[in-house]
């Protein structure tokens, strides 16, 4: 592990611990346990299973919800479901696994859309969205707590990618330290600010609306990519790359070896200009910080990964090579992911570990199957499929979240 | 999900024995967490290597493409060809995306037991405050089980990797699940060396093989 990476990781950890230190700290009102209690608990025979994650916040939210058999009420006689709440949706482990296989398959074939599908699974397929929404007027705290749990669950799935790349690419010293620090600081601030300001305050409807808005934007981007203009740009880059590869193979690249090293041409608050091997590069140093804040705040709020936004952002503003962009952005995403998950959990957001574990296995299976099966589907066909999905999910979630209108009802009455 | 929780409860004797290794409360608790972490790490490592072995052809293809495009982008910079650099870099990013997500699956298989361990710990220790012998600034003197479990899991994972690599049989497992050819990525730092210009003349037109990149880490 390179020294720079070690310093960066330690600095990030220090800041993280300072910010999210109160995590796992016991609330003052709770009685303190003695050490003997630990052993006693450990030695005791397994008791009847309690709620998957009975955070104090969840218990309070459940206690404040009206008791009854109707929608928006909690019926203690019903079997416990999601997060150990009586009457909450019973998530079938097989469906959870299969949906996660689909998420993993998308991750490995398309990339960005996996996070969206993870969200759709939690919200629609597992029925958690409708369940949370049912408490909108009767028990707003429960509505918001379940919403936060959905956000945290999404982030556990998509945040894995950041962890993987941080470890792999950080070990290789593929980090641009000043840029990594700027992005990391921005990400920490953005994710912490976003999670702190929104934890326990976002109703499911608002979350669904904004999630839909994000999916629509993603759909528009995918549509542009498949448009003649988007395709032409891609084909042009491919041709230029192939032409250069052919020239290198034929050793006809022309000219002698380029000048080596970095030469700084000028540094101002708005522009850093330098040459690398005689090629001129420039970027605005404020942009990485602002970009880090905005992207991580958005990712933390929606419960999606930020890597797919951060890598193109880095590449376009600094023209950073893949070798460095991947590692540098990964660390920023990792800081953002850990910060937002820990901040949410600090605020008492409960997490269903069994569900997360089942989904993780599914994502792994899908990611492994994906590369083998994607050859049977053309890139174009896959993109078009996801454009349709993105527009359907985006429009449906925006209308449902902000206006309480269902697309199917609107179309077919 | 209740079925899975019941399965976890059925496996309770397997998970709990580590907690009974020592009579001392703290000793037993820490030993139990360490044993549970080791169980997670070994199970995850086994499934991850199995997945890498089964997918080595696909992973190798993705990796080789990524390395080729990256090395070409370095070559483009060596020739001060910005247009070629931008084009090849774009291709390298695409290849990276494919390789990255393929590795994500394999990595996920190495940590899948962790959430299930958390679920079992939650059944056993969830909501039980643990009093620390001293107060930690920003945390206080009372914490929950993840405060100990996550750092122990990370430490066990790092130690396991370092220790196992010393054994020849584990080296064989690593070789068994290895993918891609031996070509390594050319570090950009090479372009900063004064001799890079001269050496680029010698190696012109070729992605440098691993043998020329001694010590370069494999992904």
JSON list of C-alpha atoms in Angstrom, two decimals, chain A residues 57-221:
[
{"chain": "A", "resi": 57, "resn": "UNK", "atom": "CA", "xyz": [-36.09, 5.46, 16.91]},
{"chain": "A", "resi": 58, "resn": "UNK", "atom": "CA", "xyz": [-38.03, 2.63, 15.27]},
{"chain": "A", "resi": 59, "resn": "UNK", "atom": "CA", "xyz": [-39.52, 1.51, 18.58]},
{"chain": "A", "resi": 60, "resn": "UNK", "atom": "CA", "xyz": [-40.65, 5.04, 19.30]},
{"chain": "A", "resi": 61, "resn": "UNK", "atom": "CA", "xyz": [-42.08, 5.41, 15.80]},
{"chain": "A", "resi": 62, "resn": "UNK", "atom": "CA", "xyz": [-43.98, 2.12, 16.18]},
{"chain": "A", "resi": 63, "resn": "UNK", "atom": "CA", "xyz": [-45.23, 3.16, 19.61]},
{"chain": "A", "resi": 64, "resn": "UNK", "atom": "CA", "xyz": [-46.54, 6.43, 18.19]},
{"chain": "A", "resi": 65, "resn": "UNK", "atom": "CA", "xyz": [-48.40, 4.73, 15.34]},
{"chain": "A", "resi": 66, "resn": "UNK", "atom": "CA", "xyz": [-52.13, 4.10, 15.89]},
{"chain": "A", "resi": 67, "resn": "UNK", "atom": "CA", "xyz": [-53.08, 0.53, 16.70]},
{"chain": "A", "resi": 68, "resn": "UNK", "atom": "CA", "xyz": [-55.74, -1.11, 14.57]},
{"chain": "A", "resi": 69, "resn": "UNK", "atom": "CA", "xyz": [-56.43, -3.34, 11.62]},
{"chain": "A", "resi": 70, "resn": "UNK", "atom": "CA", "xyz": [-56.85, -0.66, 8.97]},
{"chain": "A", "resi": 71, "resn": "UNK", "atom": "CA", "xyz": [-54.29, 0.85, 6.61]},
{"chain": "A", "resi": 72, "resn": "UNK", "atom": "CA", "xyz": [-51.95, 3.29, 8.34]},
{"chain": "A", "resi": 73, "resn": "UNK", "atom": "CA", "xyz": [-52.32, 1.42, 11.63]},
{"chain": "A", "resi": 74, "resn": "UNK", "atom": "CA", "xyz": [-50.26, -1.25, 13.33]},
{"chain": "A", "resi": 75, "resn": "UNK", "atom": "CA", "xyz": [-51.92, -4.51, 14.21]},
{"chain": "A", "resi": 76, "resn": "UNK", "atom": "CA", "xyz": [-49.82, -6.21, 16.92]},
{"chain": "A", "resi": 77, "resn": "UNK", "atom": "CA", "xyz": [-51.63, -9.49, 16.22]},
{"chain": "A", "resi": 78, "resn": "UNK", "atom": "CA", "xyz": [-50.18, -9.69, 12.71]},
{"chain": "A", "resi": 79, "resn": "UNK", "atom": "CA", "xyz": [-46.90, -11.51, 12.08]},
{"chain": "A", "resi": 80, "resn": "UNK", "atom": "CA", "xyz": [-43.79, -9.38, 12.12]},
{"chain": "A", "resi": 81, "resn": "UNK", "atom": "CA", "xyz": [-42.42, -8.29, 8.77]},
{"chain": "A", "resi": 82, "resn": "UNK", "atom": "CA", "xyz": [-39.80, -5.85, 7.50]},
{"chain": "A", "resi": 83, "resn": "UNK", "atom": "CA", "xyz": [-37.64, -4.47, 10.37]},
{"chain": "A", "resi": 84, "resn": "UNK", "atom": "CA", "xyz": [-39.65, -6.54, 12.81]},
{"chain": "A", "resi": 85, "resn": "UNK", "atom": "CA", "xyz": [-42.75, -4.36, 12.46]},
{"chain": "A", "resi": 86, "resn": "UNK", "atom": "CA", "xyz": [-45.99, -6.31, 12.97]},
{"chain": "A", "resi": 87, "resn": "UNK", "atom": "CA", "xyz": [-47.97, -6.34, 9.74]},
{"chain": "A", "resi": 88, "resn": "UNK", "atom": "CA", "xyz": [-45.10, -4.94, 7.63]},
{"chain": "A", "resi": 89, "resn": "UNK", "atom": "CA", "xyz": [-44.46, -6.58, 4.23]},
{"chain": "A", "resi": 90, "resn": "UNK", "atom": "CA", "xyz": [-43.06, -10.09, 4.48]},
{"chain": "A", "resi": 91, "resn": "UNK", "atom": "CA", "xyz": [-40.22, -10.09, 1.98]},
{"chain": "A", "resi": 92, "resn": "UNK", "atom": "CA", "xyz": [-39.89, -13.46, 0.31]},
{"chain": "A", "resi": 93, "resn": "UNK", "atom": "CA", "xyz": [-36.18, -14.38, 0.43]},
{"chain": "A", "resi": 94, "resn": "UNK", "atom": "CA", "xyz": [-36.39, -16.03, -2.99]},
{"chain": "A", "resi": 95, "resn": "UNK", "atom": "CA", "xyz": [-37.89, -12.92, -4.59]},
{"chain": "A", "resi": 96, "resn": "UNK", "atom": "CA", "xyz": [-35.29, -10.77, -2.81]},
{"chain": "A", "resi": 97, "resn": "UNK", "atom": "CA", "xyz": [-32.53, -13.04, -4.11]},
{"chain": "A", "resi": 98, "resn": "UNK", "atom": "CA", "xyz": [-33.87, -13.12, -7.68]},
{"chain": "A", "resi": 99, "resn": "UNK", "atom": "CA", "xyz": [-34.37, -9.36, -7.79]},
{"chain": "A", "resi": 100, "resn": "UNK", "atom": "CA", "xyz": [-30.82, -8.87, -6.52]},
{"chain": "A", "resi": 101, "resn": "UNK", "atom": "CA", "xyz": [-29.57, -11.24, -9.26]},
{"chain": "A", "resi": 102, "resn": "UNK", "atom": "CA", "xyz": [-31.27, -8.89, -11.74]},
{"chain": "A", "resi": 103, "resn": "UNK", "atom": "CA", "xyz": [-29.63, -5.88, -10.05]},
{"chain": "A", "resi": 104, "resn": "UNK", "atom": "CA", "xyz": [-26.24, -7.57, -10.21]},
{"chain": "A", "resi": 105, "resn": "UNK", "atom": "CA", "xyz": [-26.81, -8.52, -13.84]},
{"chain": "A", "resi": 106, "resn": "UNK", "atom": "CA", "xyz": [-27.55, -4.88, -14.70]},
{"chain": "A", "resi": 107, "resn": "UNK", "atom": "CA", "xyz": [-24.54, -3.70, -12.71]},
{"chain": "A", "resi": 108, "resn": "UNK", "atom": "CA", "xyz": [-22.27, -5.94, -14.74]},
{"chain": "A", "resi": 109, "resn": "UNK", "atom": "CA", "xyz": [-23.78, -5.23, -18.13]},
{"chain": "A", "resi": 110, "resn": "UNK", "atom": "CA", "xyz": [-24.94, -1.59, -18.02]},
{"chain": "A", "resi": 111, "resn": "UNK", "atom": "CA", "xyz": [-23.37, -0.15, -14.88]},
{"chain": "A", "resi": 112, "resn": "UNK", "atom": "CA", "xyz": [-25.26, 2.88, -13.66]},
{"chain": "A", "resi": 113, "resn": "UNK", "atom": "CA", "xyz": [-28.76, 1.46, -13.73]},
{"chain": "A", "resi": 114, "resn": "UNK", "atom": "CA", "xyz": [-28.08, -1.14, -11.03]},
{"chain": "A", "resi": 115, "resn": "UNK", "atom": "CA", "xyz": [-28.48, 1.41, -8.23]},
{"chain": "A", "resi": 116, "resn": "UNK", "atom": "CA", "xyz": [-31.81, 2.49, -9.67]},
{"chain": "A", "resi": 117, "resn": "UNK", "atom": "CA", "xyz": [-33.03, -1.09, -9.88]},
{"chain": "A", "resi": 118, "resn": "UNK", "atom": "CA", "xyz": [-31.96, -1.70, -6.27]},
{"chain": "A", "resi": 119, "resn": "UNK", "atom": "CA", "xyz": [-34.16, 1.24, -5.31]},
{"chain": "A", "resi": 120, "resn": "UNK", "atom": "CA", "xyz": [-37.08, 0.01, -7.42]},
{"chain": "A", "resi": 121, "resn": "UNK", "atom": "CA", "xyz": [-36.78, -3.37, -5.70]},
{"chain": "A", "resi": 122, "resn": "UNK", "atom": "CA", "xyz": [-37.02, -1.93, -2.22]},
{"chain": "A", "resi": 123, "resn": "UNK", "atom": "CA", "xyz": [-39.72, 0.58, -3.09]},
{"chain": "A", "resi": 124, "resn": "UNK", "atom": "CA", "xyz": [-42.01, -1.30, -5.46]},
{"chain": "A", "resi": 125, "resn": "UNK", "atom": "CA", "xyz": [-41.15, -5.00, -5.73]},
{"chain": "A", "resi": 126, "resn": "UNK", "atom": "CA", "xyz": [-40.89, -5.63, -1.99]},
{"chain": "A", "resi": 127, "resn": "UNK", "atom": "CA", "xyz": [-43.80, -3.26, -1.34]},
{"chain": "A", "resi": 128, "resn": "UNK", "atom": "CA", "xyz": [-41.90, -1.16, 1.19]},
{"chain": "A", "resi": 129, "resn": "UNK", "atom": "CA", "xyz": [-42.82, 2.09, -0.55]},
{"chain": "A", "resi": 130, "resn": "UNK", "atom": "CA", "xyz": [-46.55, 1.55, -0.39]},
{"chain": "A", "resi": 131, "resn": "UNK", "atom": "CA", "xyz": [-46.21, 0.38, 3.21]},
{"chain": "A", "resi": 132, "resn": "UNK", "atom": "CA", "xyz": [-44.27, 3.51, 4.24]},
{"chain": "A", "resi": 133, "resn": "UNK", "atom": "CA", "xyz": [-46.68, 5.72, 2.35]},
{"chain": "A", "resi": 134, "resn": "UNK", "atom": "CA", "xyz": [-49.61, 4.22, 4.24]},
{"chain": "A", "resi": 135, "resn": "UNK", "atom": "CA", "xyz": [-48.36, 5.94, 7.40]},
{"chain": "A", "resi": 136, "resn": "UNK", "atom": "CA", "xyz": [-48.03, 9.36, 5.75]},
{"chain": "A", "resi": 137, "resn": "UNK", "atom": "CA", "xyz": [-50.80, 10.97, 7.80]},
{"chain": "A", "resi": 138, "resn": "UNK", "atom": "CA", "xyz": [-51.28, 8.48, 10.64]},
{"chain": "A", "resi": 139, "resn": "UNK", "atom": "CA", "xyz": [-47.65, 7.94, 11.74]},
{"chain": "A", "resi": 140, "resn": "UNK", "atom": "CA", "xyz": [-45.25, 10.32, 9.93]},
{"chain": "A", "resi": 141, "resn": "UNK", "atom": "CA", "xyz": [-42.28, 9.20, 12.04]},
{"chain": "A", "resi": 142, "resn": "UNK", "atom": "CA", "xyz": [-42.69, 5.60, 10.95]},
{"chain": "A", "resi": 143, "resn": "UNK", "atom": "CA", "xyz": [-43.09, 6.75, 7.34]},
{"chain": "A", "resi": 144, "resn": "UNK", "atom": "CA", "xyz": [-39.77, 8.63, 7.55]},
{"chain": "A", "resi": 145, "resn": "UNK", "atom": "CA", "xyz": [-37.93, 5.89, 9.44]},
{"chain": "A", "resi": 146, "resn": "UNK", "atom": "CA", "xyz": [-38.86, 3.23, 6.86]},
{"chain": "A", "resi": 147, "resn": "UNK", "atom": "CA", "xyz": [-37.88, 5.70, 4.09]},
{"chain": "A", "resi": 148, "resn": "UNK", "atom": "CA", "xyz": [-34.46, 6.18, 5.69]},
{"chain": "A", "resi": 149, "resn": "UNK", "atom": "CA", "xyz": [-34.06, 2.43, 5.98]},
{"chain": "A", "resi": 150, "resn": "UNK", "atom": "CA", "xyz": [-34.79, 2.06, 2.25]},
{"chain": "A", "resi": 151, "resn": "UNK", "atom": "CA", "xyz": [-32.19, 4.75, 1.48]},
{"chain": "A", "resi": 152, "resn": "UNK", "atom": "CA", "xyz": [-29.56, 3.05, 3.67]},
{"chain": "A", "resi": 153, "resn": "UNK", "atom": "CA", "xyz": [-30.34, -0.38, 2.15]},
{"chain": "A", "resi": 154, "resn": "UNK", "atom": "CA", "xyz": [-29.92, 1.02, -1.37]},
{"chain": "A", "resi": 155, "resn": "UNK", "atom": "CA", "xyz": [-26.60, 2.47, -0.42]},
{"chain": "A", "resi": 156, "resn": "UNK", "atom": "CA", "xyz": [-25.30, -0.76, 1.04]},
{"chain": "A", "resi": 157, "resn": "UNK", "atom": "CA", "xyz": [-25.78, -2.43, -2.33]},
{"chain": "A", "resi": 158, "resn": "UNK", "atom": "CA", "xyz": [-24.43, 0.28, -4.60]},
{"chain": "A", "resi": 159, "resn": "UNK", "atom": "CA", "xyz": [-21.70, 1.45, -2.24]},
{"chain": "A", "resi": 160, "resn": "UNK", "atom": "CA", "xyz": [-19.92, -1.88, -2.56]},
{"chain": "A", "resi": 161, "resn": "UNK", "atom": "CA", "xyz": [-18.40, -0.79, -5.85]},
{"chain": "A", "resi": 162, "resn": "UNK", "atom": "CA", "xyz": [-16.69, 2.13, -4.16]},
{"chain": "A", "resi": 163, "resn": "UNK", "atom": "CA", "xyz": [-15.22, -0.14, -1.53]},
{"chain": "A", "resi": 164, "resn": "UNK", "atom": "CA", "xyz": [-13.86, -2.52, -4.14]},
{"chain": "A", "resi": 165, "resn": "UNK", "atom": "CA", "xyz": [-12.22, 0.10, -6.30]},
{"chain": "A", "resi": 166, "resn": "UNK", "atom": "CA", "xyz": [-10.84, 2.01, -3.33]},
{"chain": "A", "resi": 167, "resn": "UNK", "atom": "CA", "xyz": [-9.09, -1.07, -2.07]},
{"chain": "A", "resi": 168, "resn": "UNK", "atom": "CA", "xyz": [-7.82, -2.29, -5.44]},
{"chain": "A", "resi": 169, "resn": "UNK", "atom": "CA", "xyz": [-6.79, 0.99, -6.97]},
{"chain": "A", "resi": 170, "resn": "UNK", "atom": "CA", "xyz": [-5.68, 2.69, -3.78]},
{"chain": "A", "resi": 171, "resn": "UNK", "atom": "CA", "xyz": [-3.22, -0.14, -3.15]},
{"chain": "A", "resi": 172, "resn": "UNK", "atom": "CA", "xyz": [-1.62, 0.64, -6.47]},
{"chain": "A", "resi": 173, "resn": "UNK", "atom": "CA", "xyz": [-1.03, 4.26, -5.64]},
{"chain": "A", "resi": 174, "resn": "UNK", "atom": "CA", "xyz": [-3.37, 5.41, -8.36]},
{"chain": "A", "resi": 175, "resn": "UNK", "atom": "CA", "xyz": [-4.43, 8.53, -6.56]},
{"chain": "A", "resi": 176, "resn": "UNK", "atom": "CA", "xyz": [-3.85, 12.17, -7.29]},
{"chain": "A", "resi": 177, "resn": "UNK", "atom": "CA", "xyz": [-3.45, 13.28, -3.70]},
{"chain": "A", "resi": 178, "resn": "UNK", "atom": "CA", "xyz": [-4.51, 16.96, -3.90]},
{"chain": "A", "resi": 179, "resn": "UNK", "atom": "CA", "xyz": [-7.46, 16.05, -6.09]},
{"chain": "A", "resi": 180, "resn": "UNK", "atom": "CA", "xyz": [-8.38, 13.09, -3.89]},
{"chain": "A", "resi": 181, "resn": "UNK", "atom": "CA", "xyz": [-8.28, 15.30, -0.80]},
{"chain": "A", "resi": 182, "resn": "UNK", "atom": "CA", "xyz": [-10.37, 18.00, -2.46]},
{"chain": "A", "resi": 183, "resn": "UNK", "atom": "CA", "xyz": [-12.92, 15.47, -3.65]},
{"chain": "A", "resi": 184, "resn": "UNK", "atom": "CA", "xyz": [-12.86, 13.57, -0.36]},
{"chain": "A", "resi": 185, "resn": "UNK", "atom": "CA", "xyz": [-13.44, 16.74, 1.65]},
{"chain": "A", "resi": 186, "resn": "UNK", "atom": "CA", "xyz": [-16.25, 17.77, -0.67]},
{"chain": "A", "resi": 187, "resn": "UNK", "atom": "CA", "xyz": [-17.80, 14.30, -0.51]},
{"chain": "A", "resi": 188, "resn": "UNK", "atom": "CA", "xyz": [-17.58, 14.17, 3.27]},
{"chain": "A", "resi": 189, "resn": "UNK", "atom": "CA", "xyz": [-19.24, 17.55, 3.57]},
{"chain": "A", "resi": 190, "resn": "UNK", "atom": "CA", "xyz": [-21.90, 16.78, 0.97]},
{"chain": "A", "resi": 191, "resn": "UNK", "atom": "CA", "xyz": [-22.80, 13.33, 2.30]},
{"chain": "A", "resi": 192, "resn": "UNK", "atom": "CA", "xyz": [-22.77, 14.36, 5.95]},
{"chain": "A", "resi": 193, "resn": "UNK", "atom": "CA", "xyz": [-24.74, 17.53, 5.27]},
{"chain": "A", "resi": 194, "resn": "UNK", "atom": "CA", "xyz": [-27.27, 15.73, 3.10]},
{"chain": "A", "resi": 195, "resn": "UNK", "atom": "CA", "xyz": [-27.75, 12.80, 5.49]},
{"chain": "A", "resi": 196, "resn": "UNK", "atom": "CA", "xyz": [-27.85, 15.03, 8.58]},
{"chain": "A", "resi": 197, "resn": "UNK", "atom": "CA", "xyz": [-30.33, 17.46, 7.10]},
{"chain": "A", "resi": 198, "resn": "UNK", "atom": "CA", "xyz": [-32.60, 14.79, 5.67]},
{"chain": "A", "resi": 199, "resn": "UNK", "atom": "CA", "xyz": [-32.44, 11.85, 8.14]},
{"chain": "A", "resi": 200, "resn": "UNK", "atom": "CA", "xyz": [-35.85, 11.39, 9.70]},
{"chain": "A", "resi": 201, "resn": "UNK", "atom": "CA", "xyz": [-37.23, 14.36, 7.79]},
{"chain": "A", "resi": 202, "resn": "UNK", "atom": "CA", "xyz": [-37.93, 13.03, 4.32]},
{"chain": "A", "resi": 203, "resn": "UNK", "atom": "CA", "xyz": [-41.38, 11.61, 3.74]},
{"chain": "A", "resi": 204, "resn": "UNK", "atom": "CA", "xyz": [-41.60, 8.63, 1.43]},
{"chain": "A", "resi": 205, "resn": "UNK", "atom": "CA", "xyz": [-43.54, 10.65, -1.18]},
{"chain": "A", "resi": 206, "resn": "UNK", "atom": "CA", "xyz": [-40.83, 13.32, -1.41]},
{"chain": "A", "resi": 207, "resn": "UNK", "atom": "CA", "xyz": [-38.12, 10.67, -1.64]},
{"chain": "A", "resi": 208, "resn": "UNK", "atom": "CA", "xyz": [-40.01, 8.79, -4.34]},
{"chain": "A", "resi": 209, "resn": "UNK", "atom": "CA", "xyz": [-40.56, 11.99, -6.34]},
{"chain": "A", "resi": 210, "resn": "UNK", "atom": "CA", "xyz": [-36.91, 13.01, -6.28]},
{"chain": "A", "resi": 211, "resn": "UNK", "atom": "CA", "xyz": [-35.77, 9.45, -6.98]},
{"chain": "A", "resi": 212, "resn": "UNK", "atom": "CA", "xyz": [-38.05, 9.45, -10.04]},
{"chain": "A", "resi": 213, "resn": "UNK", "atom": "CA", "xyz": [-36.65, 12.81, -11.14]},
{"chain": "A", "resi": 214, "resn": "UNK", "atom": "CA", "xyz": [-33.13, 11.38, -10.97]},
{"chain": "A", "resi": 215, "resn": "UNK", "atom": "CA", "xyz": [-34.14, 8.28, -12.95]},
{"chain": "A", "resi": 216, "resn": "UNK", "atom": "CA", "xyz": [-35.73, 10.51, -15.61]},
{"chain": "A", "resi": 217, "resn": "UNK", "atom": "CA", "xyz": [-32.49, 12.49, -15.91]},
{"chain": "A", "resi": 218, "resn": "UNK", "atom": "CA", "xyz": [-30.58, 9.23, -16.26]},
{"chain": "A", "resi": 219, "resn": "UNK", "atom": "CA", "xyz": [-33.02, 8.09, -18.94]},
{"chain": "A", "resi": 220, "resn": "UNK", "atom": "CA", "xyz": [-32.46, 11.35, -20.85]},
{"chain": "A", "resi": 221, "resn": "UNK", "atom": "CA", "xyz": [-28.70, 10.80, -20.70]}
]
